mmCIF file of C-alpha atoms in Angstrom:
data_model
loop_
_atom_site.group_PDB
_atom_site.id
_atom_site.type_symbol
_atom_site.label_atom_id
_atom_site.label_comp_id
_atom_site.label_asym_id
_atom_site.label_seq_id
_atom_site.Cartn_x
_atom_site.Cartn_y
_atom_site.Cartn_z
ATOM 1 C CA ASP E 483 36.737 -17.079 9.237
ATOM 2 C CA GLY E 484 35.813 -14.666 6.269
ATOM 3 C CA GLY E 485 32.416 -13.272 6.527
ATOM 4 C CA ILE E 486 29.623 -10.219 6.456
ATOM 5 C CA THR E 487 28.405 -10.150 9.869
ATOM 6 C CA GLN E 488 24.955 -7.816 10.731
ATOM 7 C CA SER E 489 24.276 -6.122 13.249
ATOM 8 C CA PRO E 490 22.110 -5.852 15.641
ATOM 9 C CA LYS E 491 20.142 -10.093 14.534
ATOM 10 C CA TYR E 492 17.001 -8.261 15.918
ATOM 11 C CA LEU E 493 16.307 -4.754 16.388
ATOM 12 C CA PHE E 494 12.581 -3.182 17.237
ATOM 13 C CA ARG E 495 12.034 0.113 16.889
ATOM 14 C CA LYS E 496 9.163 3.369 17.495
ATOM 15 C CA GLU E 497 7.676 5.022 14.242
ATOM 16 C CA GLY E 498 9.523 7.755 13.849
ATOM 17 C CA GLN E 499 12.524 6.923 15.234
ATOM 18 C CA ASN E 500 15.404 6.910 12.256
ATOM 19 C CA VAL E 501 17.746 3.211 12.736
ATOM 20 C CA THR E 502 20.975 2.051 11.374
ATOM 21 C CA LEU E 503 21.806 -1.500 10.327
ATOM 22 C CA SER E 504 25.382 -2.411 10.408
ATOM 23 C CA CYS E 505 27.293 -4.605 8.110
ATOM 24 C CA GLU E 506 30.655 -5.521 8.254
ATOM 25 C CA GLN E 507 32.891 -8.138 6.138
ATOM 26 C CA ASN E 508 35.953 -9.756 5.931
ATOM 27 C CA LEU E 509 35.886 -10.722 2.492
ATOM 28 C CA ASN E 510 37.611 -7.970 1.094
ATOM 29 C CA HIS E 511 34.962 -7.716 -1.997
ATOM 30 C CA ASP E 512 34.083 -4.082 -3.437
ATOM 31 C CA ALA E 513 31.017 -4.670 -4.032
ATOM 32 C CA MET E 514 27.934 -4.040 -1.500
ATOM 33 C CA TYR E 515 24.484 -4.548 -1.575
ATOM 34 C CA TRP E 516 21.030 -4.393 1.201
ATOM 35 C CA TYR E 517 17.804 -6.396 0.208
ATOM 36 C CA ARG E 518 14.743 -6.403 2.175
ATOM 37 C CA GLN E 519 12.945 -9.933 2.280
ATOM 38 C CA ASP E 520 9.436 -9.878 3.203
ATOM 39 C CA PRO E 521 7.069 -12.681 3.323
ATOM 40 C CA GLY E 522 5.510 -13.857 -0.211
ATOM 41 C CA GLN E 523 7.880 -11.005 -2.464
ATOM 42 C CA GLY E 524 11.401 -12.321 -2.459
ATOM 43 C CA LEU E 525 14.631 -10.071 -2.635
ATOM 44 C CA ARG E 526 14.222 -6.659 -3.401
ATOM 45 C CA LEU E 527 17.253 -4.389 -3.750
ATOM 46 C CA ILE E 528 17.294 -1.111 -1.554
ATOM 47 C CA TYR E 529 21.151 0.406 -2.320
ATOM 48 C CA TYR E 530 24.326 -0.579 -3.573
ATOM 49 C CA SER E 531 27.833 0.480 -4.099
ATOM 50 C CA GLN E 532 30.112 -0.906 -6.078
ATOM 51 C CA ILE E 533 32.981 1.335 -4.869
ATOM 52 C CA VAL E 534 34.170 2.357 -1.545
ATOM 53 C CA ASN E 535 32.714 6.311 -1.601
ATOM 54 C CA ASP E 536 30.048 5.564 -4.808
ATOM 55 C CA PHE E 537 26.171 4.481 -3.965
ATOM 56 C CA GLN E 538 23.010 4.037 -5.944
ATOM 57 C CA LYS E 539 19.896 3.237 -5.451
ATOM 58 C CA GLY E 540 17.968 -0.163 -6.292
ATOM 59 C CA ASP E 541 14.691 -0.563 -6.654
ATOM 60 C CA ILE E 542 13.248 0.834 -3.386
ATOM 61 C CA ALA E 543 15.696 3.018 -2.045
ATOM 62 C CA GLU E 544 13.216 5.506 -0.492
ATOM 63 C CA GLY E 545 12.935 5.484 2.822
ATOM 64 C CA TYR E 546 16.555 4.581 3.111
ATOM 65 C CA SER E 547 20.324 5.818 3.096
ATOM 66 C CA VAL E 548 23.124 4.624 2.949
ATOM 67 C CA SER E 549 27.104 5.277 3.325
ATOM 68 C CA ARG E 550 30.000 4.066 1.756
ATOM 69 C CA GLU E 551 33.144 4.815 3.633
ATOM 70 C CA LYS E 552 35.145 2.279 3.795
ATOM 71 C CA LYS E 553 36.048 -1.136 2.018
ATOM 72 C CA GLU E 554 34.493 -2.721 4.626
ATOM 73 C CA SER E 555 31.695 -1.166 6.196
ATOM 74 C CA PHE E 556 28.113 -0.747 4.095
ATOM 75 C CA PRO E 557 25.408 -0.132 7.140
ATOM 76 C CA LEU E 558 22.062 1.381 6.488
ATOM 77 C CA THR E 559 19.929 3.723 8.186
ATOM 78 C CA VAL E 560 15.363 3.047 7.861
ATOM 79 C CA THR E 561 14.749 6.124 8.409
ATOM 80 C CA SER E 562 11.118 7.798 10.080
ATOM 81 C CA ALA E 563 10.113 8.204 6.635
ATOM 82 C CA GLN E 564 10.372 4.777 5.663
ATOM 83 C CA LYS E 565 6.353 3.842 5.767
ATOM 84 C CA ASN E 566 7.328 -0.613 6.365
ATOM 85 C CA PRO E 567 9.770 -0.970 7.336
ATOM 86 C CA THR E 568 9.072 -4.265 9.242
ATOM 87 C CA ALA E 569 10.903 -6.308 7.343
ATOM 88 C CA PHE E 570 13.983 -8.737 6.895
ATOM 89 C CA TYR E 571 17.016 -6.896 5.245
ATOM 90 C CA LEU E 572 20.063 -8.957 4.232
ATOM 91 C CA CYS E 573 23.655 -7.593 3.686
ATOM 92 C CA ALA E 574 26.257 -9.101 0.774
ATOM 93 C CA SER E 575 29.088 -8.100 -0.601
ATOM 94 C CA THR E 576 30.341 -9.690 -4.292
ATOM 95 C CA GLY E 577 34.068 -11.203 -5.557
ATOM 96 C CA ARG E 578 35.046 -13.065 -8.317
ATOM 97 C CA VAL E 579 33.763 -16.656 -9.118
ATOM 98 C CA SER E 580 34.889 -18.012 -12.141
ATOM 99 C CA GLY E 581 33.985 -15.602 -14.436
ATOM 100 C CA ALA E 582 30.914 -13.934 -12.752
ATOM 101 C CA ASN E 583 29.839 -12.543 -9.679
ATOM 102 C CA VAL E 584 28.041 -14.567 -6.602
ATOM 103 C CA LEU E 585 26.779 -12.980 -3.298
ATOM 104 C CA THR E 586 27.722 -14.094 -0.631
ATOM 105 C CA PHE E 587 24.793 -12.795 2.060
ATOM 106 C CA GLY E 588 25.036 -11.976 6.047
ATOM 107 C CA ALA E 589 22.962 -13.657 8.487
ATOM 108 C CA GLY E 590 21.100 -11.278 8.103
ATOM 109 C CA SER E 591 18.722 -8.100 11.286
ATOM 110 C CA ARG E 592 15.295 -8.341 11.826
ATOM 111 C CA LEU E 593 13.655 -4.970 11.832
ATOM 112 C CA THR E 594 10.146 -4.603 14.085
ATOM 113 C CA VAL E 595 7.946 -1.336 14.051
ATOM 114 C CA LEU E 596 6.075 -0.758 17.336
ATOM 115 C CA ALA Q 462 13.786 -5.995 -18.876
ATOM 116 C CA GLN Q 463 15.141 -9.069 -17.298
ATOM 117 C CA SER Q 464 13.060 -10.894 -14.860
ATOM 118 C CA VAL Q 465 12.956 -14.780 -12.969
ATOM 119 C CA ALA Q 466 9.565 -15.804 -11.592
ATOM 120 C CA GLN Q 467 9.269 -19.559 -9.986
ATOM 121 C CA PRO Q 468 5.628 -20.062 -10.245
ATOM 122 C CA GLU Q 469 5.252 -22.966 -7.037
ATOM 123 C CA ASP Q 470 5.368 -21.620 -3.541
ATOM 124 C CA GLN Q 471 5.334 -24.776 -2.036
ATOM 125 C CA VAL Q 472 7.168 -27.776 -3.199
ATOM 126 C CA ASN Q 473 6.273 -31.092 -0.789
ATOM 127 C CA VAL Q 474 8.852 -34.124 -2.089
ATOM 128 C CA ALA Q 475 9.016 -37.148 -0.184
ATOM 129 C CA GLU Q 476 12.332 -37.970 1.535
ATOM 130 C CA GLY Q 477 14.430 -40.171 -1.177
ATOM 131 C CA ASN Q 478 12.389 -38.804 -4.035
ATOM 132 C CA PRO Q 479 13.896 -36.835 -7.020
ATOM 133 C CA LEU Q 480 13.130 -33.353 -5.998
ATOM 134 C CA THR Q 481 12.510 -30.321 -8.632
ATOM 135 C CA VAL Q 482 12.453 -26.759 -8.378
ATOM 136 C CA LYS Q 483 10.594 -24.382 -11.396
ATOM 137 C CA CYS Q 484 12.448 -21.271 -12.752
ATOM 138 C CA THR Q 485 11.961 -19.343 -15.590
ATOM 139 C CA TYR Q 486 13.423 -15.931 -17.083
ATOM 140 C CA SER Q 487 13.566 -13.603 -19.435
ATOM 141 C CA VAL Q 488 16.065 -11.723 -20.302
ATOM 142 C CA SER Q 489 16.730 -10.057 -24.242
ATOM 143 C CA GLY Q 490 20.258 -11.895 -24.345
ATOM 144 C CA ASN Q 491 22.169 -14.010 -22.580
ATOM 145 C CA PRO Q 492 21.266 -15.010 -19.379
ATOM 146 C CA TYR Q 493 23.681 -15.528 -16.170
ATOM 147 C CA LEU Q 494 21.416 -17.361 -14.013
ATOM 148 C CA PHE Q 495 21.467 -18.202 -10.294
ATOM 149 C CA TRP Q 496 20.293 -20.705 -7.556
ATOM 150 C CA TYR Q 497 20.590 -19.513 -3.521
ATOM 151 C CA VAL Q 498 18.859 -21.214 -0.440
ATOM 152 C CA GLN Q 499 17.910 -19.809 2.743
ATOM 153 C CA TYR Q 500 17.647 -21.855 6.034
ATOM 154 C CA PRO Q 501 15.134 -20.448 8.738
ATOM 155 C CA ASN Q 502 16.650 -16.570 9.934
ATOM 156 C CA ARG Q 503 19.283 -16.930 7.473
ATOM 157 C CA GLY Q 504 20.524 -14.870 5.003
ATOM 158 C CA LEU Q 505 21.200 -16.824 1.351
ATOM 159 C CA GLN Q 506 23.206 -19.089 0.168
ATOM 160 C CA PHE Q 507 25.134 -19.644 -3.529
ATOM 161 C CA LEU Q 508 24.404 -23.049 -5.084
ATOM 162 C CA LEU Q 509 25.143 -22.581 -8.033
ATOM 163 C CA LYS Q 510 25.247 -20.912 -11.444
ATOM 164 C CA TYR Q 511 24.670 -21.432 -15.474
ATOM 165 C CA ILE Q 512 26.970 -18.841 -17.139
ATOM 166 C CA THR Q 513 27.894 -20.494 -20.596
ATOM 167 C CA GLY Q 514 28.766 -23.491 -22.018
ATOM 168 C CA ASP Q 515 26.661 -26.878 -20.513
ATOM 169 C CA ASN Q 516 23.476 -26.621 -19.900
ATOM 170 C CA LEU Q 517 23.151 -29.050 -16.720
ATOM 171 C CA VAL Q 518 25.050 -26.870 -14.058
ATOM 172 C CA LYS Q 519 25.811 -28.895 -11.149
ATOM 173 C CA GLY Q 520 26.487 -26.928 -7.575
ATOM 174 C CA SER Q 521 26.194 -27.286 -3.932
ATOM 175 C CA TYR Q 522 24.679 -29.941 -1.796
ATOM 176 C CA GLY Q 523 24.281 -32.519 -4.644
ATOM 177 C CA PHE Q 524 22.102 -30.326 -6.347
ATOM 178 C CA GLU Q 525 22.045 -29.536 -10.252
ATOM 179 C CA ALA Q 526 19.873 -27.220 -12.412
ATOM 180 C CA GLU Q 527 19.212 -27.921 -16.695
ATOM 181 C CA PHE Q 528 19.450 -24.616 -18.346
ATOM 182 C CA ASN Q 529 16.650 -24.977 -21.484
ATOM 183 C CA LYS Q 530 17.124 -21.766 -23.748
ATOM 184 C CA SER Q 531 13.650 -22.554 -25.996
ATOM 185 C CA GLN Q 532 12.194 -23.384 -22.981
ATOM 186 C CA THR Q 533 13.800 -20.151 -21.455
ATOM 187 C CA SER Q 534 14.301 -21.996 -18.039
ATOM 188 C CA PHE Q 535 16.791 -22.719 -15.389
ATOM 189 C CA HIS Q 536 14.683 -25.246 -12.962
ATOM 190 C CA LEU Q 537 16.814 -26.979 -10.042
ATOM 191 C CA LYS Q 538 16.526 -30.226 -9.403
ATOM 192 C CA LYS Q 539 18.145 -33.150 -6.991
ATOM 193 C CA PRO Q 540 18.586 -37.161 -7.675
ATOM 194 C CA SER Q 541 16.614 -38.095 -4.609
ATOM 195 C CA ALA Q 542 15.755 -35.392 -1.711
ATOM 196 C CA LEU Q 543 17.042 -35.448 2.337
ATOM 197 C CA VAL Q 544 14.933 -34.545 4.672
ATOM 198 C CA SER Q 545 17.805 -31.415 5.071
ATOM 199 C CA ASP Q 546 17.286 -30.159 1.558
ATOM 200 C CA SER Q 547 14.133 -28.129 3.131
ATOM 201 C CA ALA Q 548 14.397 -24.592 2.814
ATOM 202 C CA LEU Q 549 13.134 -21.877 0.910
ATOM 203 C CA TYR Q 550 14.537 -21.714 -2.699
ATOM 204 C CA PHE Q 551 15.502 -18.932 -5.338
ATOM 205 C CA CYS Q 552 16.300 -18.314 -8.335
ATOM 206 C CA ALA Q 553 17.922 -15.401 -9.993
ATOM 207 C CA VAL Q 554 19.114 -13.774 -12.986
ATOM 208 C CA ARG Q 555 22.083 -10.772 -12.903
ATOM 209 C CA ASP Q 556 21.444 -7.314 -13.818
ATOM 210 C CA GLN Q 557 22.423 -6.503 -17.669
ATOM 211 C CA THR Q 558 22.635 -3.550 -17.615
ATOM 212 C CA GLY Q 559 26.662 -3.916 -15.776
ATOM 213 C CA ALA Q 560 25.073 -2.795 -12.517
ATOM 214 C CA ASN Q 561 25.857 -6.483 -11.233
ATOM 215 C CA ASN Q 562 23.088 -6.661 -9.373
ATOM 216 C CA LEU Q 563 20.356 -9.559 -8.936
ATOM 217 C CA PHE Q 564 17.001 -9.969 -9.779
ATOM 218 C CA PHE Q 565 15.033 -12.638 -7.767
ATOM 219 C CA GLY Q 566 12.360 -14.629 -7.568
ATOM 220 C CA THR Q 567 9.864 -15.129 -5.260
ATOM 221 C CA GLY Q 568 10.917 -18.064 -4.018
ATOM 222 C CA THR Q 569 9.600 -21.829 -3.265
ATOM 223 C CA ARG Q 570 9.107 -23.048 -0.136
ATOM 224 C CA LEU Q 571 10.152 -26.836 -0.430
ATOM 225 C CA THR Q 572 9.242 -29.243 2.525
ATOM 226 C CA VAL Q 573 10.454 -32.793 2.349
ATOM 227 C CA ILE Q 574 9.115 -35.002 3.766
ATOM 228 C CA PRO Q 575 10.152 -37.817 6.242
#
């Protein structure tokens, strides 16, 4: 089935370590996104990429990095510079539905810093 | 700048009763509005969207939303609530700068009481 696969589902990290969250899609979507979800704050955009080898910062990019070497893949690295990384991370991609883009989301990755 | 507001953190409704989840928006031009639903520890799922045309938009699982330009609102509705409708609901507006990003509200937790 077509969709977005995020891994790992749960991840624990010690302070000072970098971690990378995987996001893979087989929907042939051009654009991909990373959101962070915290209780009571909704979703906030970290980074997005509209085409391969290109990406832009979202509203809360500090302490994060991404790459887009392949259309199918958009990994997110949470660096040690991110002061409060414990959160639920959602990857999404955009397809075209009746003239307006609709986001398809992965199941998410929950990162906990110990 | 565009934004959406969901004034209620929590909505409780009895099974079989009609439900409404409120959303108001702020944009400088014509809005592209969306509703998404999130079940526990899952990604978001698209419910419906308003781009143009009829003010009453029908979506998945029997949900509908009414676009009201004068009140800048896009409330989500369902005539008869099910216990399985209990979830977190997000309203979103599309970025009008051309980046196709979505700005999400803070979410409303709907609980349907048997």
